[in-house]
Every structure is written in structure tokens, then in C-alpha cells.
Amino acid sequence: MTDTLQTPLFDLHVALGAKMVPFAGYDMPLQYEGIMAEHNHTREAAGLFDVSHMGQAHYTGDEAALEKLITADLSALKPGEQKYTLLLNEQGGIRDDLMVSRPFGDDGLFLVVNAATKGDDFAHIAANTAGAGELRVIEDRALIALQGPQAADVFGALVPDAAKLIFMQCGVFTLDGVEIYVSRSGYTGEDGFEISIPADKAEAIVRKLLDDERVKPIGLGARDSLRLEAGLCLYGHDMNEETTPAEAVLMWAVAKPRRERLDFPGAARVMQMFADKPARKRVGFTMAGAPAREGAEIVKDGQSIGIVTSGGFGPTVGGPVGMAYIDAEHAAADTDIEILLRGKARPAKVAKMPFVAQRYYRGE
């Protein structure tokens, strides 16, 4: 017996030989042929990811009520556009990071939130917009991501108009008579698309994509190594409710008008911290040998200065990479640090992110 949920693509994962593991309350594929091979295939061709465990919702009504909870400027979000934004608590801590888009023209907003926090996120949004807007949680759609340098050619052969999108644009399209929501975005640093599909049509569409020899199914293992090399945060690890956008180096996600109006949650604290420079900040690091994992302590001259929040082997980099929060005075790139692994200090170096250049398509 298991308490884990299954995505609409569970049977297909099993049929494809995936190693399944529990993740965020779901049975999810960790890998198919191996993390290294899947990572490299996504960098070289096109990888297909099941991200149906994430939360999807449709918001209609007074957008100002929703805007009060996040950091985006919704009045500037045009039809066909998507924004990365942050859901904050009253102290300016990050409750979650999410995507908000306007694919349906004037008919509301499409939200995609993280799997582990979706219940709390949607309850928080619904409670704080009650009477002004309506949040409809979408339970009957799968979500997949097609990522890699050949993703546009693959998808464009099936949905030519969708391939005309540029990074962070979105729209509603039709594939084999099925209505799909598409954004040109993803979590790998590569070009690609995120595609919302009716649950009962998901396997057929995924099989159609996999019929293209350039496309292979990719599991959570390579998803993590790809996002880490791209310098992208994983919620609950590289940021949480105790972390502000200033510390997480995510102030770019706080729209300029919102900064000026100080009308986002915890604005006074966050902007003061940003002006004064936070005492700690998120950085990248590189090292040799075995990778450092989450929770490893970072020291400098024998003094504790921080902690690792994500770490692993970077196949494209060819060595261990990671993210950490360290005292700001030691956060400059190329600063020598040490990371304690099994009680032994290992040399490491603060590094600029992303570790691998992002290749989002922004037009010719």
C-alpha cells in the first residue's frame, strides 16, 4: 500500500522502464537509462519531463487582489506573456516561486506553482482573494516540459504557431484536436516549452512526441542536475519562508513599480535589506572530488560562514557544483572556502552562476 499519488503519465513511465521514487507526494520517475545520459541528451537534443505533480490553477476577477500577494506587476502582463514571480509572507519570506501567465487573452490568469507547496499556496491565494477573485484549481490536466536545443524543431513540426513563441511568451494552441496551453519556458536553462494537456489525452500526446528520435524521456535526477548547472533555485532547498528575495538574489523578480510603491508583502523589510546589503546571500560554488550535499557546513579560516543548500555532480561542467548561503563578506566570486564533508574540510571556491550558459530563445 502507498499513500503517494500518481500523475496521468504513471503507467507510461512504468512501461518505459523508469525507476520510480516518491517525490512531493507523487510516484515520479527518477531515471530511465541513467541520469548522466539523460542530462547529456537534454543538452544535445530534446528531453521530455513529466511535471504533472506541479499545481495548475486559473484565476479570474480582481487581479489587484492577487497582485498584493506576489511580486509581479500584473497590470504590465500582456496577453501572451508569462512572468516568474514570488509569493511572499508578511515578513518578506518566500512562500513559493511560481509562474503567472495570460494565455487566454482577457479571460484570467494561469498559475503554475510547486508541487510540495501547492495545497498551501492555493489555500492562501483563495483566502486572500475571496470576494474579489476566484481561484479554480485545475485537477484534470497533465503538465509536461520539452527541453533542449532541438525542442523547437520537434514541437514546431506538430504545432508550428507555438514554435513562433519566444522566451516567456505563452498561448493556447491545438494539437490533434486537443486544446493545449503552451509557454516557452522551462527549468533546465535550455530552450523549450511547458505544455498543459487534458489528463485523458496526455499519454497519447507524449507518445507522439517520443516517436521523434530526437526526444527521450527524462527523470527527476537529470532535471535536478540541469537546473543546478543553470543556477535555478529549488524551492524548499535554495529558498524558503525564512529567506527574502534580497538574500536569495531574486530581486529581479520584484517588479520595479512594486518596489517603488512598497506594496508587496514585507516590502519595507525587503527593500531595507536590499539597500543595506543582506548579511548573507545565495552563491554558487565549485569543488573537486565528491560533491557536497545539502546541509554541509561552509567554513573560512576555521569559522562557520554558511551552509550548502543544493549540491551535486554537474555533467556538463564535468565536476561538482552547488549553491549555498554564506556571509556576504565572503560571497565574491573566486573566494576560497572550505566545505566540511564527514568532518573533513574540503577546498571549494565561490563561483558565478549559471555554471552553464542559459540558452533561452529570445528571438532572432
Tab-separated table of C-alpha atoms in Angstrom:
chain	number	residue	atom	x	y	z
A	1	MET	CA	0.000	0.000	0.000
A	2	THR	CA	1.176	3.508	-0.721
A	3	ASP	CA	-0.097	6.976	0.039
A	4	THR	CA	1.641	8.528	-2.945
A	5	LEU	CA	-0.349	9.933	-5.840
A	6	GLN	CA	0.166	9.170	-9.498
A	7	THR	CA	0.303	11.549	-12.440
A	8	PRO	CA	-1.694	10.820	-15.614
A	9	LEU	CA	1.563	9.529	-17.130
A	10	PHE	CA	2.380	6.975	-14.394
A	11	ASP	CA	1.573	3.895	-16.499
A	12	LEU	CA	3.693	5.218	-19.358
A	13	HIS	CA	6.675	5.770	-17.051
A	14	VAL	CA	6.430	2.179	-15.856
A	15	ALA	CA	6.085	0.902	-19.423
A	16	LEU	CA	9.206	2.849	-20.384
A	17	GLY	CA	11.187	1.211	-17.587
A	18	ALA	CA	11.533	4.204	-15.288
A	19	LYS	CA	12.864	3.832	-11.773
A	20	MET	CA	10.029	5.323	-9.743
A	21	VAL	CA	10.528	7.172	-6.458
A	22	PRO	CA	8.281	9.175	-4.108
A	23	PHE	CA	8.631	12.928	-4.634
A	24	ALA	CA	6.387	15.713	-3.302
A	25	GLY	CA	3.674	13.162	-2.583
A	26	TYR	CA	3.766	11.549	-6.040
A	27	ASP	CA	5.318	8.492	-7.646
A	28	MET	CA	7.741	10.081	-10.085
A	29	PRO	CA	10.418	8.795	-12.480
A	30	LEU	CA	13.925	9.279	-11.109
A	31	GLN	CA	15.620	7.983	-14.260
A	32	TYR	CA	15.163	5.780	-17.296
A	33	GLU	CA	18.531	4.944	-18.851
A	34	GLY	CA	20.643	6.911	-16.342
A	35	ILE	CA	20.981	10.438	-15.030
A	36	MET	CA	24.185	11.259	-16.929
A	37	ALA	CA	22.843	10.048	-20.265
A	38	GLU	CA	19.532	11.851	-19.766
A	39	HIS	CA	21.259	15.079	-18.741
A	40	ASN	CA	23.511	14.998	-21.799
A	41	HIS	CA	20.647	14.139	-24.142
A	42	THR	CA	18.685	17.180	-22.958
A	43	ARG	CA	21.729	19.392	-23.530
A	44	GLU	CA	22.224	17.950	-27.029
A	45	ALA	CA	18.733	17.175	-28.360
A	46	ALA	CA	15.332	17.201	-26.610
A	47	GLY	CA	14.271	15.804	-23.250
A	48	LEU	CA	10.678	15.237	-22.181
A	49	PHE	CA	9.781	15.703	-18.498
A	50	ASP	CA	6.575	14.882	-16.635
A	51	VAL	CA	5.861	17.801	-14.287
A	52	SER	CA	2.201	16.998	-13.721
A	53	HIS	CA	2.791	16.927	-9.967
A	54	MET	CA	3.009	20.726	-10.001
A	55	GLY	CA	-0.072	22.789	-9.237
A	56	GLN	CA	-2.095	24.414	-12.016
A	57	ALA	CA	-4.857	26.959	-11.462
A	58	HIS	CA	-6.978	29.561	-13.278
A	59	TYR	CA	-7.555	32.911	-11.591
A	60	THR	CA	-10.304	35.314	-12.669
A	61	GLY	CA	-11.658	38.525	-11.199
A	62	ASP	CA	-9.884	41.386	-9.472
A	63	GLU	CA	-6.209	40.967	-10.285
A	64	ALA	CA	-5.192	43.628	-7.767
A	65	ALA	CA	-6.229	41.223	-5.006
A	66	LEU	CA	-3.834	38.584	-6.339
A	67	GLU	CA	-1.094	41.107	-7.020
A	68	LYS	CA	-0.990	42.070	-3.329
A	69	LEU	CA	0.343	38.572	-2.552
A	70	ILE	CA	3.124	38.383	-5.146
A	71	THR	CA	5.956	40.492	-6.584
A	72	ALA	CA	4.894	40.810	-10.238
A	73	ASP	CA	3.231	43.842	-11.803
A	74	LEU	CA	0.116	42.212	-13.244
A	75	SER	CA	-1.030	45.412	-14.919
A	76	ALA	CA	2.014	45.112	-17.177
A	77	LEU	CA	1.376	41.454	-18.036
A	78	LYS	CA	0.098	41.481	-21.600
A	79	PRO	CA	-1.914	38.717	-23.308
A	80	GLY	CA	0.518	36.033	-24.399
A	81	GLU	CA	3.090	36.833	-21.697
A	82	GLN	CA	4.365	34.931	-18.667
A	83	LYS	CA	6.266	36.120	-15.597
A	84	TYR	CA	8.296	34.414	-12.904
A	85	THR	CA	7.181	35.782	-9.539
A	86	LEU	CA	7.361	35.175	-5.801
A	87	LEU	CA	4.588	34.513	-3.283
A	88	LEU	CA	5.714	36.183	-0.045
A	89	ASN	CA	4.706	36.124	3.613
A	90	GLU	CA	4.225	39.272	5.680
A	91	GLN	CA	7.912	39.305	6.662
A	92	GLY	CA	9.001	39.160	3.023
A	93	GLY	CA	9.940	35.481	3.265
A	94	ILE	CA	9.367	33.353	0.180
A	95	ARG	CA	6.307	31.101	0.485
A	96	ASP	CA	6.879	29.826	-3.053
A	97	ASP	CA	8.051	30.799	-6.505
A	98	LEU	CA	5.629	30.430	-9.380
A	99	MET	CA	4.761	31.250	-12.958
A	100	VAL	CA	1.846	33.540	-13.781
A	101	SER	CA	0.734	33.917	-17.396
A	102	ARG	CA	-2.029	35.343	-19.546
A	103	PRO	CA	-2.542	32.708	-22.272
A	104	PHE	CA	-6.322	33.129	-22.524
A	105	GLY	CA	-6.425	36.779	-23.592
A	106	ASP	CA	-8.607	38.684	-21.135
A	107	ASP	CA	-10.043	35.546	-19.551
A	108	GLY	CA	-7.936	35.469	-16.425
A	109	LEU	CA	-4.518	34.180	-15.432
A	110	PHE	CA	-2.889	30.750	-15.468
A	111	LEU	CA	-0.773	29.890	-12.426
A	112	VAL	CA	1.772	27.099	-12.010
A	113	VAL	CA	3.157	26.512	-8.511
A	114	ASN	CA	5.487	23.981	-6.919
A	115	ALA	CA	4.197	20.522	-6.083
A	116	ALA	CA	5.210	20.390	-2.426
A	117	THR	CA	3.546	23.715	-1.617
A	118	LYS	CA	0.548	23.749	-3.939
A	119	GLY	CA	-2.043	22.960	-1.278
A	120	ASP	CA	-0.866	25.770	0.993
A	121	ASP	CA	-0.340	28.150	-1.944
A	122	PHE	CA	-3.823	27.724	-3.331
A	123	ALA	CA	-5.453	27.932	0.097
A	124	HIS	CA	-3.519	31.128	0.830
A	125	ILE	CA	-4.428	32.716	-2.504
A	126	ALA	CA	-8.091	31.704	-2.278
A	127	ALA	CA	-8.442	33.026	1.284
A	128	ASN	CA	-6.787	36.336	0.487
A	129	THR	CA	-8.700	36.991	-2.736
A	130	ALA	CA	-12.115	35.790	-1.521
A	131	GLY	CA	-14.887	38.108	-2.659
A	132	ALA	CA	-12.628	39.786	-5.203
A	133	GLY	CA	-11.404	36.989	-7.429
A	134	GLU	CA	-11.915	33.291	-7.994
A	135	LEU	CA	-9.184	30.667	-7.987
A	136	ARG	CA	-10.080	27.434	-9.745
A	137	VAL	CA	-7.572	24.676	-9.103
A	138	ILE	CA	-7.085	22.586	-12.247
A	139	GLU	CA	-7.062	18.889	-11.379
A	140	ASP	CA	-7.763	17.384	-14.796
A	141	ARG	CA	-4.689	18.401	-16.767
A	142	ALA	CA	-1.188	16.963	-17.068
A	143	LEU	CA	1.879	19.180	-17.452
A	144	ILE	CA	4.969	18.250	-19.426
A	145	ALA	CA	8.168	20.049	-20.403
A	146	LEU	CA	10.013	19.572	-23.691
A	147	GLN	CA	13.529	20.952	-23.261
A	148	GLY	CA	16.712	21.155	-25.289
A	149	PRO	CA	18.240	22.718	-28.417
A	150	GLN	CA	16.078	20.579	-30.722
A	151	ALA	CA	12.840	21.081	-28.782
A	152	ALA	CA	11.628	23.880	-31.068
A	153	ASP	CA	12.149	21.815	-34.219
A	154	VAL	CA	10.367	18.840	-32.689
A	155	PHE	CA	7.408	20.812	-31.351
A	156	GLY	CA	7.258	23.122	-34.348
A	157	ALA	CA	6.631	20.164	-36.642
A	158	LEU	CA	3.472	19.427	-34.638
A	159	VAL	CA	2.333	22.913	-33.591
A	160	PRO	CA	4.010	25.427	-35.931
A	161	ASP	CA	2.463	28.519	-34.342
A	162	ALA	CA	3.669	27.539	-30.861
A	163	ALA	CA	7.242	27.391	-32.138
A	164	LYS	CA	6.963	31.095	-33.002
A	165	LEU	CA	6.824	31.989	-29.310
A	166	ILE	CA	9.911	33.472	-27.679
A	167	PHE	CA	11.092	33.003	-24.102
A	168	MET	CA	8.318	33.730	-21.561
A	169	GLN	CA	5.566	34.020	-24.137
A	170	CYS	CA	2.530	31.742	-23.996
A	171	GLY	CA	-0.734	30.876	-25.704
A	172	VAL	CA	-3.496	28.349	-26.302
A	173	PHE	CA	-2.989	26.015	-29.249
A	174	THR	CA	-4.407	22.811	-30.708
A	175	LEU	CA	-2.572	19.524	-31.232
A	176	ASP	CA	-4.507	16.653	-32.837
A	177	GLY	CA	-7.742	18.398	-31.930
A	178	VAL	CA	-6.694	18.784	-28.277
A	179	GLU	CA	-6.508	22.210	-26.626
A	180	ILE	CA	-3.131	22.746	-25.004
A	181	TYR	CA	-1.659	25.660	-23.039
A	182	VAL	CA	1.938	26.333	-24.041
A	183	SER	CA	4.659	28.590	-22.665
A	184	ARG	CA	8.200	28.894	-23.974
A	185	SER	CA	9.965	28.305	-20.690
A	186	GLY	CA	11.374	25.553	-18.515
A	187	TYR	CA	13.655	24.582	-15.674
A	188	THR	CA	16.794	23.377	-17.430
A	189	GLY	CA	18.431	26.531	-18.781
A	190	GLU	CA	17.765	25.199	-22.265
A	191	ASP	CA	15.240	26.410	-24.824
A	192	GLY	CA	11.943	24.608	-24.642
A	193	PHE	CA	8.262	24.525	-23.796
A	194	GLU	CA	5.983	23.726	-20.897
A	195	ILE	CA	2.710	22.210	-22.107
A	196	SER	CA	-0.550	21.716	-20.180
A	197	ILE	CA	-2.681	18.909	-21.635
A	198	PRO	CA	-6.055	17.372	-20.655
A	199	ALA	CA	-5.200	14.395	-18.455
A	200	ASP	CA	-7.011	11.867	-20.639
A	201	LYS	CA	-5.070	12.986	-23.720
A	202	ALA	CA	-1.651	13.274	-22.099
A	203	GLU	CA	-0.279	9.797	-22.811
A	204	ALA	CA	-1.211	9.925	-26.487
A	205	ILE	CA	0.469	13.304	-26.962
A	206	VAL	CA	3.562	12.262	-25.022
A	207	ARG	CA	3.868	9.087	-27.089
A	208	LYS	CA	3.585	11.209	-30.243
A	209	LEU	CA	6.469	13.383	-29.031
A	210	LEU	CA	8.524	10.328	-28.091
A	211	ASP	CA	8.022	8.911	-31.584
A	212	ASP	CA	10.540	11.538	-32.688
A	213	GLU	CA	14.009	10.001	-32.298
A	214	ARG	CA	15.334	13.324	-31.020
A	215	VAL	CA	13.139	13.069	-27.909
A	216	LYS	CA	13.785	10.884	-24.867
A	217	PRO	CA	12.012	10.725	-21.512
A	218	ILE	CA	13.948	12.365	-18.690
A	219	GLY	CA	13.601	11.796	-14.948
A	220	LEU	CA	13.958	13.854	-11.789
A	221	GLY	CA	17.668	13.118	-11.455
A	222	ALA	CA	18.666	14.886	-14.656
A	223	ARG	CA	16.056	17.591	-14.037
A	224	ASP	CA	17.924	18.443	-10.841
A	225	SER	CA	21.412	18.403	-12.371
A	226	LEU	CA	20.233	20.538	-15.297
A	227	ARG	CA	18.571	23.175	-13.109
A	228	LEU	CA	21.585	23.247	-10.795
A	229	GLU	CA	24.006	23.908	-13.661
A	230	ALA	CA	21.595	26.629	-14.840
A	231	GLY	CA	21.735	28.291	-11.399
A	232	LEU	CA	17.992	27.878	-10.789
A	233	CYS	CA	16.611	27.629	-7.257
A	234	LEU	CA	14.719	24.627	-5.926
A	235	TYR	CA	12.018	25.725	-3.501
A	236	GLY	CA	12.382	24.280	-0.011
A	237	HIS	CA	16.124	23.989	-0.515
A	238	ASP	CA	17.605	27.181	-2.006
A	239	MET	CA	14.802	29.360	-0.638
A	240	ASN	CA	12.038	29.103	1.922
A	241	GLU	CA	9.872	31.237	4.206
A	242	GLU	CA	12.953	32.304	6.171
A	243	THR	CA	14.602	33.628	3.010
A	244	THR	CA	13.888	37.012	1.417
A	245	PRO	CA	14.315	37.895	-2.269
A	246	ALA	CA	17.284	40.076	-1.274
A	247	GLU	CA	19.135	37.146	0.299
A	248	ALA	CA	18.173	34.757	-2.495
A	249	VAL	CA	19.456	37.210	-5.162
A	250	LEU	CA	15.979	37.256	-6.680
A	251	MET	CA	15.231	40.969	-6.514
A	252	TRP	CA	14.940	40.935	-10.315
A	253	ALA	CA	11.635	39.084	-9.732
A	254	VAL	CA	10.275	42.077	-7.777
A	255	ALA	CA	8.843	44.421	-10.412
A	256	LYS	CA	10.182	47.981	-10.333
A	257	PRO	CA	6.737	49.564	-9.773
A	258	ARG	CA	6.163	47.252	-6.816
A	259	ARG	CA	9.494	48.287	-5.308
A	260	GLU	CA	8.580	51.934	-5.738
A	261	ARG	CA	5.101	51.533	-4.256
A	262	LEU	CA	6.293	49.253	-1.438
A	263	ASP	CA	3.054	47.340	-1.840
A	264	PHE	CA	4.213	43.718	-1.788
A	265	PRO	CA	4.264	41.618	1.408
A	266	GLY	CA	7.173	42.519	3.685
A	267	ALA	CA	8.193	45.332	1.323
A	268	ALA	CA	9.708	47.628	3.958
A	269	ARG	CA	11.911	44.860	5.370
A	270	VAL	CA	12.937	43.500	1.981
A	271	MET	CA	13.799	46.880	0.494
A	272	GLN	CA	15.727	47.927	3.607
A	273	MET	CA	17.680	44.678	3.479
A	274	PHE	CA	18.343	45.197	-0.226
A	275	ALA	CA	19.543	48.775	0.347
A	276	ASP	CA	21.776	47.854	3.282
A	277	LYS	CA	23.029	44.657	1.569
A	278	PRO	CA	21.870	41.421	3.217
A	279	ALA	CA	24.146	39.795	5.780
A	280	ARG	CA	24.039	36.537	3.829
A	281	LYS	CA	23.371	35.726	0.200
A	282	ARG	CA	22.932	32.839	-2.180
A	283	VAL	CA	26.067	31.939	-4.135
A	284	GLY	CA	27.324	29.189	-6.365
A	285	PHE	CA	30.427	27.121	-5.684
A	286	THR	CA	32.672	24.596	-7.398
A	287	MET	CA	34.962	21.977	-5.906
A	288	ALA	CA	36.906	18.838	-6.773
A	289	GLY	CA	36.261	15.262	-5.751
A	290	ALA	CA	32.921	14.164	-4.313
A	291	PRO	CA	30.108	16.725	-4.405
A	292	ALA	CA	28.871	18.479	-1.281
A	293	ARG	CA	25.251	17.851	-0.388
A	294	GLU	CA	22.555	19.936	1.216
A	295	GLY	CA	23.286	20.736	4.840
A	296	ALA	CA	27.085	20.637	4.616
A	297	GLU	CA	28.739	23.411	6.629
A	298	ILE	CA	30.966	26.000	4.937
A	299	VAL	CA	33.955	27.445	6.778
A	300	LYS	CA	36.592	30.120	6.192
A	301	ASP	CA	39.713	30.336	8.370
A	302	GLY	CA	38.122	27.873	10.753
A	303	GLN	CA	34.944	29.920	11.207
A	304	SER	CA	31.497	28.814	10.079
A	305	ILE	CA	30.244	31.160	7.334
A	306	GLY	CA	27.406	29.303	5.665
A	307	ILE	CA	25.616	26.155	4.576
A	308	VAL	CA	25.107	24.229	1.345
A	309	THR	CA	21.519	24.191	0.072
A	310	SER	CA	21.957	22.226	-3.182
A	311	GLY	CA	24.853	20.208	-4.496
A	312	GLY	CA	25.677	17.516	-6.984
A	313	PHE	CA	27.786	16.489	-9.939
A	314	GLY	CA	27.424	18.737	-12.983
A	315	PRO	CA	27.786	16.519	-16.067
A	316	THR	CA	28.252	19.451	-18.466
A	317	VAL	CA	30.623	21.235	-16.089
A	318	GLY	CA	32.491	17.982	-15.530
A	319	GLY	CA	32.670	18.298	-11.763
A	320	PRO	CA	30.759	19.068	-8.563
A	321	VAL	CA	28.727	22.268	-8.350
A	322	GLY	CA	26.338	23.648	-5.781
A	323	MET	CA	24.529	26.550	-4.182
A	324	ALA	CA	24.874	27.865	-0.663
A	325	TYR	CA	24.061	30.750	1.629
A	326	ILE	CA	27.185	32.367	3.038
A	327	ASP	CA	28.104	35.524	4.892
A	328	ALA	CA	28.056	38.368	2.381
A	329	GLU	CA	31.645	39.403	3.129
A	330	HIS	CA	32.813	36.104	1.633
A	331	ALA	CA	30.365	35.989	-1.290
A	332	ALA	CA	32.574	37.411	-4.049
A	333	ALA	CA	33.334	35.092	-6.954
A	334	ASP	CA	36.632	33.190	-6.716
A	335	THR	CA	36.724	33.418	-2.897
A	336	ASP	CA	38.383	30.328	-1.466
A	337	ILE	CA	36.211	28.472	1.056
A	338	GLU	CA	36.113	25.037	2.656
A	339	ILE	CA	33.187	22.655	2.938
A	340	LEU	CA	33.001	20.081	5.718
A	341	LEU	CA	32.307	16.597	4.397
A	342	ARG	CA	32.231	13.860	7.029
A	343	GLY	CA	34.156	16.149	9.337
A	344	LYS	CA	36.937	16.839	6.849
A	345	ALA	CA	37.452	20.297	5.315
A	346	ARG	CA	37.471	20.168	1.514
A	347	PRO	CA	38.607	23.114	-0.626
A	348	ALA	CA	35.998	24.875	-2.736
A	349	LYS	CA	35.585	28.201	-4.494
A	350	VAL	CA	32.699	30.651	-4.778
A	351	ALA	CA	31.606	30.745	-8.425
A	352	LYS	CA	29.393	32.855	-10.640
A	353	MET	CA	26.122	31.351	-11.805
A	354	PRO	CA	24.879	29.970	-14.071
A	355	PHE	CA	27.573	27.331	-14.296
A	356	VAL	CA	26.377	26.540	-17.834
A	357	ALA	CA	25.173	29.385	-20.054
A	358	GLN	CA	21.400	29.566	-20.361
A	359	ARG	CA	20.129	29.178	-23.916
A	360	TYR	CA	16.601	30.564	-23.804
A	361	TYR	CA	15.208	31.612	-27.180
A	362	ARG	CA	14.650	35.372	-27.213
A	363	GLY	CA	14.116	35.824	-30.939
A	364	GLU	CA	16.467	36.343	-33.836
